[in-house]
Amino acid sequence: MSHILIIGAGECGARAAFALRERGFDGEIMLIGAEPHLPYERPPLSKDGLAEAALPKFIAAAARYEDARIAVLTGATAESIDRARKTVTLSDGRSLDYDRLLLATGARPRAFPGVPENAERIRMLRTHADALAIRAALTSGARLAIIGGGFIGLELAATARRLGAEVVLVESLPRVLSRGVPEEIAAFVAELHRREGVEIICGAQIAAIEEAGDGARVLLADGAGIEADMIVVGIGAVPNTELAAAAGLAIENGIAVDERLCTSDHDIYAAGDCCSFPLPHYGGRRVRLEAWRNAQDQGALAAANLVGAGETMASVPWFWSDQYEFTLQIAGLAEGAETTVRRDMEEGAFILFHLDGEGRLIAASGIGPGNAVARDIRLAEMLIAAGAKPDPLALASPETRLKKLLAA
């Protein structure tokens, strides 16, 4: 009987395990996770999951894993891979055999230099345990300092304000959301936060962050200091590639995989935040995506190819973020765009369409209350996948239905 091991019990690993059964795989499946919980959703940790601070939002109940004959080994860390013997050694000394192996090891928050790992008042947000620790400090009137103006930092700021905490956010770059979000939308989000009472400091270099008595302190390079009850660092993520690198697998901004998610070893696949892969809609450009939907899509694709389907990447990158009552959605990658067209919609919502030098739609970025931009971003995603070259004037006009452009 075949054995498939999945290292990494997050979104990607769990989705892959169930997808293997849906593909008809009848062998043994074991899902190995370092945390004590069953696989759970991570996006809620900076949103409602943080505010509620109860149990995590589990991807599936224990009974579903049992019914699908998926063995879940929690609280276990894979220490090494022996590719010749096709075994994985765990931290407790156990050795597990595999016929095929999927690495879904994810990514970890980038640490701020010089901060001790055991600092109680300086935290990073990645796990449910992190969310519990941060939530405990966010009492009404508490002061939270956030280092980093990306999605996680801004979502955390919105949740903290809803809980009644004071928030100051420090970003070293000239604006928030510098990575992958157009300046026009970033400015909208920044103003939204300021209206809600968040103090945003951009272009500030940080000399140090440190615990101070019952709180913590941010020391800026210009000599200014920011006192807080807690500091949360959100300055990006680092792919967990150490296990793969030690096994001799190719590494390139993550575990390098081909269009089928196969690593440099034909019996080992990698998927999700930990891997870099070629994007067919962007000339095969190699990218690494830290996104919920990408983890789902690649979990399903890895499962298909672990059982020999030979399928290739076809999805367009898609991201979303909740900011108070507004939702930001992005389809595609805007890098390389030469023309940007704005479409204004009802309720203050708008979408930016990004076209390359040949007029091909390569990305769409939108923001609006609730699901105001969801339908058009989905249609834009389909236009991107089709390689469409829509008329910019038609894109700009709210009277033009994108479904009509797609049909054309």
Short mmCIF file of C-alpha atoms in Angstrom, two decimals:
data_model
loop_
_atom_site.label_atom_id
_atom_site.label_comp_id
_atom_site.label_asym_id
_atom_site.label_seq_id
_atom_site.Cartn_x
_atom_site.Cartn_y
_atom_site.Cartn_z
CA MET A 1 0.00 0.00 0.00
CA SER A 2 1.31 3.50 -0.86
CA HIS A 3 2.22 5.99 1.86
CA ILE A 4 1.93 9.74 1.36
CA LEU A 5 3.33 11.98 4.08
CA ILE A 6 2.38 15.65 4.29
CA ILE A 7 4.65 17.82 6.43
CA GLY A 8 2.79 20.94 7.49
CA ALA A 9 -0.73 20.84 8.93
CA GLY A 10 -1.96 24.23 7.76
CA GLU A 11 -4.41 25.28 5.07
CA CYS A 12 -2.39 23.79 2.22
CA GLY A 13 -1.51 20.49 3.88
CA ALA A 14 -5.02 19.82 5.14
CA ARG A 15 -6.64 20.67 1.80
CA ALA A 16 -4.17 18.39 0.04
CA ALA A 17 -4.96 15.48 2.37
CA PHE A 18 -8.70 15.64 1.66
CA ALA A 19 -8.09 16.25 -2.05
CA LEU A 20 -6.07 13.02 -2.22
CA ARG A 21 -9.15 11.07 -1.11
CA GLU A 22 -11.32 13.00 -3.57
CA ARG A 23 -8.87 11.95 -6.29
CA GLY A 24 -9.40 8.32 -5.35
CA PHE A 25 -6.13 7.69 -3.51
CA ASP A 26 -6.70 4.68 -1.24
CA GLY A 27 -3.29 4.40 0.45
CA GLU A 28 -2.12 5.76 3.79
CA ILE A 29 -2.08 9.52 4.40
CA MET A 30 -0.37 11.11 7.37
CA LEU A 31 -0.50 14.84 8.09
CA ILE A 32 2.28 16.09 10.38
CA GLY A 33 1.91 19.39 12.24
CA ALA A 34 4.07 21.13 14.83
CA GLU A 35 1.17 22.80 16.65
CA PRO A 36 -1.04 21.02 19.20
CA HIS A 37 -4.23 21.80 17.26
CA LEU A 38 -5.85 20.22 14.25
CA PRO A 39 -5.34 22.34 11.09
CA TYR A 40 -7.07 25.71 11.34
CA GLU A 41 -7.61 28.87 9.30
CA ARG A 42 -4.97 31.55 9.83
CA PRO A 43 -6.61 34.65 8.25
CA PRO A 44 -9.07 35.08 11.17
CA LEU A 45 -6.17 35.43 13.62
CA SER A 46 -5.73 39.12 12.77
CA LYS A 47 -9.48 39.69 12.38
CA ASP A 48 -12.47 38.15 14.18
CA GLY A 49 -10.39 35.26 15.48
CA LEU A 50 -8.26 37.70 17.46
CA ALA A 51 -11.25 39.63 18.76
CA GLU A 52 -13.06 36.50 19.89
CA ALA A 53 -9.92 34.70 21.08
CA ALA A 54 -11.66 31.38 21.63
CA LEU A 55 -10.77 28.19 19.78
CA PRO A 56 -9.26 28.47 16.30
CA LYS A 57 -11.50 28.10 13.27
CA PHE A 58 -10.74 24.49 12.37
CA ILE A 59 -10.61 23.50 8.71
CA ALA A 60 -12.36 20.24 9.58
CA ALA A 61 -13.50 18.43 12.70
CA ALA A 62 -11.62 15.39 13.99
CA ALA A 63 -14.38 13.08 12.75
CA ARG A 64 -13.84 14.16 9.14
CA TYR A 65 -10.19 13.14 9.27
CA GLU A 66 -11.19 9.82 10.79
CA ASP A 67 -13.85 9.23 8.17
CA ALA A 68 -11.36 10.03 5.41
CA ARG A 69 -8.71 7.80 7.01
CA ILE A 70 -6.27 10.69 7.34
CA ALA A 71 -3.90 10.27 10.28
CA VAL A 72 -3.09 13.63 11.89
CA LEU A 73 0.04 13.79 14.02
CA THR A 74 -0.01 17.04 16.02
CA GLY A 75 2.78 18.50 18.13
CA ALA A 76 5.36 16.80 15.92
CA THR A 77 8.32 18.34 14.10
CA ALA A 78 10.08 16.80 11.12
CA GLU A 79 13.82 16.95 11.69
CA SER A 80 15.24 15.43 8.52
CA ILE A 81 14.46 13.74 5.21
CA ASP A 82 16.46 10.78 3.92
CA ARG A 83 15.71 10.86 0.19
CA ALA A 84 17.63 7.64 -0.54
CA ARG A 85 15.72 5.62 2.03
CA LYS A 86 12.53 7.70 1.60
CA THR A 87 12.10 8.29 5.31
CA VAL A 88 11.32 11.30 7.51
CA THR A 89 12.75 11.47 11.02
CA LEU A 90 10.76 13.30 13.68
CA SER A 91 12.09 15.25 16.65
CA ASP A 92 11.10 12.41 19.01
CA GLY A 93 13.29 9.99 17.06
CA ARG A 94 10.55 8.20 15.16
CA SER A 95 11.16 7.37 11.51
CA LEU A 96 8.31 7.40 8.98
CA ASP A 97 8.41 5.84 5.52
CA TYR A 98 6.93 7.52 2.45
CA ASP A 99 6.39 6.75 -1.20
CA ARG A 100 5.53 10.36 -1.99
CA LEU A 101 6.12 13.39 0.20
CA LEU A 102 4.47 16.82 0.22
CA LEU A 103 6.19 19.74 1.93
CA ALA A 104 3.63 22.32 3.05
CA THR A 105 5.83 23.86 5.71
CA GLY A 106 4.55 27.41 5.24
CA ALA A 107 6.36 30.53 6.38
CA ARG A 108 7.17 32.17 9.70
CA PRO A 109 7.11 35.85 10.66
CA ARG A 110 10.35 37.73 10.08
CA ALA A 111 11.89 38.49 13.46
CA PHE A 112 13.08 41.94 14.47
CA PRO A 113 16.85 41.85 15.13
CA GLY A 114 17.88 41.68 18.75
CA VAL A 115 14.49 40.76 20.25
CA PRO A 116 14.63 37.72 22.57
CA GLU A 117 12.33 34.87 21.56
CA ASN A 118 10.80 34.77 25.04
CA ALA A 119 9.85 38.46 25.15
CA GLU A 120 6.30 38.62 26.54
CA ARG A 121 5.56 42.21 25.51
CA ILE A 122 7.02 41.94 22.00
CA ARG A 123 5.11 39.49 19.81
CA MET A 124 4.63 38.25 16.28
CA LEU A 125 1.33 36.91 14.95
CA ARG A 126 1.37 33.54 13.26
CA THR A 127 -0.34 30.98 15.49
CA HIS A 128 -3.46 30.74 17.62
CA ALA A 129 -1.23 30.90 20.71
CA ASP A 130 0.18 34.20 19.44
CA ALA A 131 -3.35 35.54 18.94
CA LEU A 132 -4.32 34.58 22.51
CA ALA A 133 -1.29 36.37 23.95
CA ILE A 134 -1.95 39.53 21.93
CA ARG A 135 -5.67 39.50 22.70
CA ALA A 136 -4.95 39.35 26.44
CA ALA A 137 -3.08 42.67 26.19
CA LEU A 138 -5.74 44.48 24.14
CA THR A 139 -7.95 45.67 26.96
CA SER A 140 -9.84 48.93 26.55
CA GLY A 141 -7.40 51.82 26.78
CA ALA A 142 -4.30 49.66 26.31
CA ARG A 143 -1.68 51.00 23.91
CA LEU A 144 -0.50 48.78 21.06
CA ALA A 145 2.49 49.55 18.83
CA ILE A 146 2.62 47.74 15.50
CA ILE A 147 5.83 47.50 13.51
CA GLY A 148 5.02 47.11 9.81
CA GLY A 149 2.29 48.50 7.59
CA GLY A 150 1.40 45.40 5.58
CA PHE A 151 -1.84 43.42 5.56
CA ILE A 152 -1.27 41.77 8.94
CA GLY A 153 -0.30 44.98 10.70
CA LEU A 154 -3.26 46.94 9.34
CA GLU A 155 -5.80 44.17 10.01
CA LEU A 156 -4.48 43.90 13.54
CA ALA A 157 -4.76 47.68 13.94
CA ALA A 158 -8.42 47.62 12.88
CA THR A 159 -9.22 44.77 15.28
CA ALA A 160 -7.37 46.45 18.16
CA ARG A 161 -9.32 49.67 17.63
CA ARG A 162 -12.57 47.71 17.65
CA LEU A 163 -11.52 46.29 21.03
CA GLY A 164 -10.89 49.78 22.37
CA ALA A 165 -7.09 49.82 22.34
CA GLU A 166 -5.00 52.81 21.25
CA VAL A 167 -2.82 52.00 18.23
CA VAL A 168 0.32 53.49 16.75
CA LEU A 169 1.68 51.87 13.59
CA VAL A 170 5.27 52.42 12.43
CA GLU A 171 6.31 51.70 8.82
CA SER A 172 9.87 52.25 7.62
CA LEU A 173 8.86 52.79 3.98
CA PRO A 174 7.21 55.99 2.71
CA ARG A 175 3.71 54.44 2.75
CA VAL A 176 1.74 51.48 4.04
CA LEU A 177 0.99 48.46 1.82
CA SER A 178 4.07 49.02 -0.32
CA ARG A 179 4.13 45.42 -1.47
CA GLY A 180 1.68 44.69 -4.27
CA VAL A 181 -0.95 47.36 -3.47
CA PRO A 182 -1.27 50.49 -5.67
CA GLU A 183 -0.51 53.79 -3.96
CA GLU A 184 -4.05 55.05 -4.56
CA ILE A 185 -5.59 52.20 -2.59
CA ALA A 186 -2.88 52.34 0.08
CA ALA A 187 -3.65 56.04 0.63
CA PHE A 188 -7.37 55.22 0.96
CA VAL A 189 -6.61 52.55 3.57
CA ALA A 190 -4.24 54.82 5.51
CA GLU A 191 -6.84 57.59 5.66
CA LEU A 192 -9.45 55.09 6.79
CA HIS A 193 -7.23 54.04 9.70
CA ARG A 194 -6.47 57.62 10.66
CA ARG A 195 -10.18 58.40 10.76
CA GLU A 196 -10.59 55.45 13.12
CA GLY A 197 -7.94 56.85 15.44
CA VAL A 198 -4.83 54.91 14.41
CA GLU A 199 -1.62 56.93 14.49
CA ILE A 200 0.45 56.02 11.41
CA ILE A 201 4.12 56.97 11.20
CA CYS A 202 5.72 56.26 7.82
CA GLY A 203 9.34 56.69 6.75
CA ALA A 204 10.55 56.09 10.30
CA GLN A 205 13.68 54.07 10.94
CA ILE A 206 13.67 51.98 14.11
CA ALA A 207 16.83 51.83 16.19
CA ALA A 208 15.53 49.22 18.63
CA ILE A 209 12.49 47.75 20.31
CA GLU A 210 12.69 46.57 23.88
CA GLU A 211 10.67 45.49 26.88
CA ALA A 212 10.44 48.17 29.55
CA GLY A 213 8.94 47.33 32.94
CA ASP A 214 5.35 46.20 32.43
CA GLY A 215 5.34 47.36 28.80
CA ALA A 216 7.57 47.87 25.80
CA ARG A 217 9.23 50.71 23.93
CA VAL A 218 10.02 51.54 20.29
CA LEU A 219 13.15 53.64 19.90
CA LEU A 220 13.29 55.54 16.60
CA ALA A 221 16.53 56.52 14.87
CA ASP A 222 15.76 60.23 15.40
CA GLY A 223 15.76 59.70 19.15
CA ALA A 224 11.99 59.63 19.67
CA GLY A 225 10.42 56.89 21.76
CA ILE A 226 7.00 55.22 21.61
CA GLU A 227 5.70 53.63 24.80
CA ALA A 228 3.26 50.73 24.55
CA ASP A 229 1.72 47.95 26.57
CA MET A 230 2.63 45.55 23.78
CA ILE A 231 4.52 45.65 20.48
CA VAL A 232 3.56 43.38 17.59
CA VAL A 233 6.10 42.94 14.80
CA GLY A 234 4.69 42.38 11.31
CA ILE A 235 7.57 42.94 8.90
CA GLY A 236 7.06 40.10 6.47
CA ALA A 237 7.55 36.36 6.42
CA VAL A 238 10.36 33.90 5.76
CA PRO A 239 9.61 30.60 3.97
CA ASN A 240 10.36 27.49 6.01
CA THR A 241 12.91 25.88 3.71
CA GLU A 242 15.45 24.51 6.19
CA LEU A 243 14.15 20.93 6.07
CA ALA A 244 14.17 20.92 2.26
CA ALA A 245 17.58 22.58 2.01
CA ALA A 246 19.14 20.07 4.40
CA ALA A 247 17.75 17.28 2.18
CA GLY A 248 19.50 18.82 -0.84
CA LEU A 249 16.41 20.11 -2.62
CA ALA A 250 16.72 23.19 -4.83
CA ILE A 251 15.93 26.48 -3.06
CA GLU A 252 15.10 29.76 -4.82
CA ASN A 253 13.13 32.23 -2.68
CA GLY A 254 11.44 29.20 -1.23
CA ILE A 255 11.50 25.53 -2.17
CA ALA A 256 11.82 25.63 -5.96
CA VAL A 257 9.12 23.67 -7.78
CA ASP A 258 8.06 23.33 -11.39
CA GLU A 259 4.64 24.06 -12.89
CA ARG A 260 3.36 20.78 -11.39
CA LEU A 261 4.72 21.67 -7.90
CA CYS A 262 7.38 18.96 -8.12
CA THR A 263 10.71 19.73 -6.43
CA SER A 264 14.13 18.67 -7.73
CA ASP A 265 13.24 15.20 -6.36
CA HIS A 266 10.47 13.59 -8.43
CA ASP A 267 8.95 11.95 -5.33
CA ILE A 268 8.76 15.18 -3.30
CA TYR A 269 6.33 18.03 -3.95
CA ALA A 270 6.01 21.41 -2.22
CA ALA A 271 3.07 23.79 -2.06
CA GLY A 272 1.80 26.93 -0.36
CA ASP A 273 3.79 29.71 1.33
CA CYS A 274 7.00 27.67 1.42
CA CYS A 275 7.52 27.28 -2.35
CA SER A 276 8.36 29.39 -5.38
CA PHE A 277 6.87 28.44 -8.73
CA PRO A 278 6.57 29.67 -12.34
CA LEU A 279 3.41 31.63 -13.19
CA PRO A 280 2.12 30.81 -16.68
CA HIS A 281 0.11 34.04 -17.05
CA TYR A 282 3.27 36.09 -16.47
CA GLY A 283 5.73 34.47 -18.84
CA GLY A 284 6.80 31.79 -16.38
CA ARG A 285 8.11 34.35 -13.88
CA ARG A 286 9.01 32.60 -10.61
CA VAL A 287 7.10 33.90 -7.60
CA ARG A 288 6.27 32.92 -4.04
CA LEU A 289 2.81 33.79 -2.73
CA GLU A 290 1.67 34.11 0.87
CA ALA A 291 -2.06 33.90 0.30
CA TRP A 292 -4.97 31.85 1.62
CA ARG A 293 -6.38 31.01 -1.78
CA ASN A 294 -3.00 30.07 -3.21
CA ALA A 295 -2.59 27.60 -0.33
CA GLN A 296 -5.94 26.05 -1.18
CA ASP A 297 -5.30 25.93 -4.94
CA GLN A 298 -1.84 24.46 -4.57
CA GLY A 299 -2.98 21.93 -1.99
CA ALA A 300 -5.48 20.61 -4.53
CA LEU A 301 -2.95 20.70 -7.39
CA ALA A 302 -0.28 18.92 -5.33
CA ALA A 303 -2.77 16.18 -4.44
CA ALA A 304 -3.64 15.70 -8.10
CA ASN A 305 -0.02 15.34 -9.10
CA LEU A 306 0.96 13.15 -6.17
CA VAL A 307 -1.36 10.58 -7.74
CA GLY A 308 0.01 11.16 -11.24
CA ALA A 309 -2.46 13.59 -12.83
CA GLY A 310 0.26 15.72 -14.43
CA GLU A 311 -1.73 18.96 -14.07
CA THR A 312 -0.08 22.39 -14.20
CA MET A 313 -0.61 25.72 -12.46
CA ALA A 314 -3.48 27.67 -14.03
CA SER A 315 -4.89 29.98 -11.34
CA VAL A 316 -4.37 33.74 -11.18
CA PRO A 317 -3.00 35.12 -7.88
CA TRP A 318 -5.75 36.55 -5.67
CA PHE A 319 -5.52 38.34 -2.35
CA TRP A 320 -7.96 39.97 0.04
CA SER A 321 -7.88 41.93 3.27
CA ASP A 322 -10.59 43.27 5.59
CA GLN A 323 -10.10 46.84 6.81
CA TYR A 324 -12.96 47.84 9.13
CA GLU A 325 -16.13 47.67 7.00
CA PHE A 326 -14.11 47.76 3.76
CA THR A 327 -12.69 44.83 1.82
CA LEU A 328 -9.65 45.09 -0.42
CA GLN A 329 -9.27 42.54 -3.23
CA ILE A 330 -6.49 42.10 -5.77
CA ALA A 331 -6.36 39.73 -8.73
CA GLY A 332 -3.12 39.26 -10.63
CA LEU A 333 0.25 40.98 -10.27
CA ALA A 334 0.52 44.65 -11.25
CA GLU A 335 4.31 44.72 -11.53
CA GLY A 336 5.18 45.71 -15.10
CA ALA A 337 1.93 47.57 -15.75
CA GLU A 338 2.25 50.61 -18.03
CA THR A 339 -1.34 51.84 -17.87
CA THR A 340 -3.77 52.05 -14.96
CA VAL A 341 -7.47 52.75 -15.46
CA ARG A 342 -9.83 53.64 -12.61
CA ARG A 343 -13.49 52.61 -12.41
CA ASP A 344 -15.57 54.41 -9.77
CA MET A 345 -18.51 52.51 -8.35
CA GLU A 346 -21.32 53.05 -5.86
CA GLU A 347 -20.76 53.53 -2.11
CA GLY A 348 -17.28 54.96 -2.65
CA ALA A 349 -15.89 51.73 -4.05
CA PHE A 350 -13.41 51.76 -6.93
CA ILE A 351 -11.26 49.39 -8.96
CA LEU A 352 -7.92 50.01 -10.66
CA PHE A 353 -7.24 47.97 -13.80
CA HIS A 354 -3.58 47.48 -14.69
CA LEU A 355 -2.52 46.81 -18.29
CA ASP A 356 0.89 46.00 -19.74
CA GLY A 357 2.53 47.65 -22.73
CA GLU A 358 0.59 45.46 -25.15
CA GLY A 359 -2.75 46.36 -23.59
CA ARG A 360 -3.16 43.03 -21.82
CA LEU A 361 -4.94 43.13 -18.46
CA ILE A 362 -2.47 41.80 -15.87
CA ALA A 363 -4.05 42.87 -12.56
CA ALA A 364 -7.04 44.52 -10.92
CA SER A 365 -7.08 46.11 -7.47
CA GLY A 366 -10.28 47.24 -5.76
CA ILE A 367 -11.66 48.37 -2.44
CA GLY A 368 -15.17 49.03 -1.19
CA PRO A 369 -17.61 48.32 1.62
CA GLY A 370 -18.47 44.66 2.10
CA ASN A 371 -18.48 42.75 -1.18
CA ALA A 372 -18.87 45.83 -3.38
CA VAL A 373 -15.90 44.95 -5.62
CA ALA A 374 -16.01 41.14 -5.32
CA ARG A 375 -17.95 40.36 -8.50
CA ASP A 376 -15.93 42.65 -10.77
CA ILE A 377 -12.62 41.50 -9.31
CA ARG A 378 -13.68 37.91 -10.02
CA LEU A 379 -14.54 38.83 -13.62
CA ALA A 380 -11.23 40.69 -13.94
CA GLU A 381 -9.47 37.56 -12.72
CA MET A 382 -11.12 35.62 -15.54
CA LEU A 383 -10.10 38.30 -18.07
CA ILE A 384 -6.51 38.03 -16.85
CA ALA A 385 -6.57 34.24 -17.20
CA ALA A 386 -7.90 34.63 -20.74
CA GLY A 387 -5.09 37.01 -21.69
CA ALA A 388 -7.68 39.64 -22.63
CA LYS A 389 -6.84 43.08 -24.01
CA PRO A 390 -9.97 45.06 -23.10
CA ASP A 391 -10.66 48.62 -24.22
CA PRO A 392 -9.40 50.96 -21.41
CA LEU A 393 -12.41 53.25 -21.90
CA ALA A 394 -14.73 50.29 -21.40
CA LEU A 395 -12.88 49.32 -18.22
CA ALA A 396 -13.20 52.85 -16.86
CA SER A 397 -16.94 53.10 -17.47
CA PRO A 398 -19.15 51.68 -14.69
CA GLU A 399 -21.84 51.28 -17.37
CA THR A 400 -19.78 48.61 -19.12
CA ARG A 401 -20.36 45.15 -17.71
CA LEU A 402 -17.13 43.20 -17.38
CA LYS A 403 -19.07 40.03 -18.19
CA LYS A 404 -19.67 41.50 -21.65
CA LEU A 405 -15.93 42.12 -22.08
CA LEU A 406 -15.23 38.55 -21.02
CA ALA A 407 -17.73 37.19 -23.54
CA ALA A 408 -16.01 39.20 -26.26
#
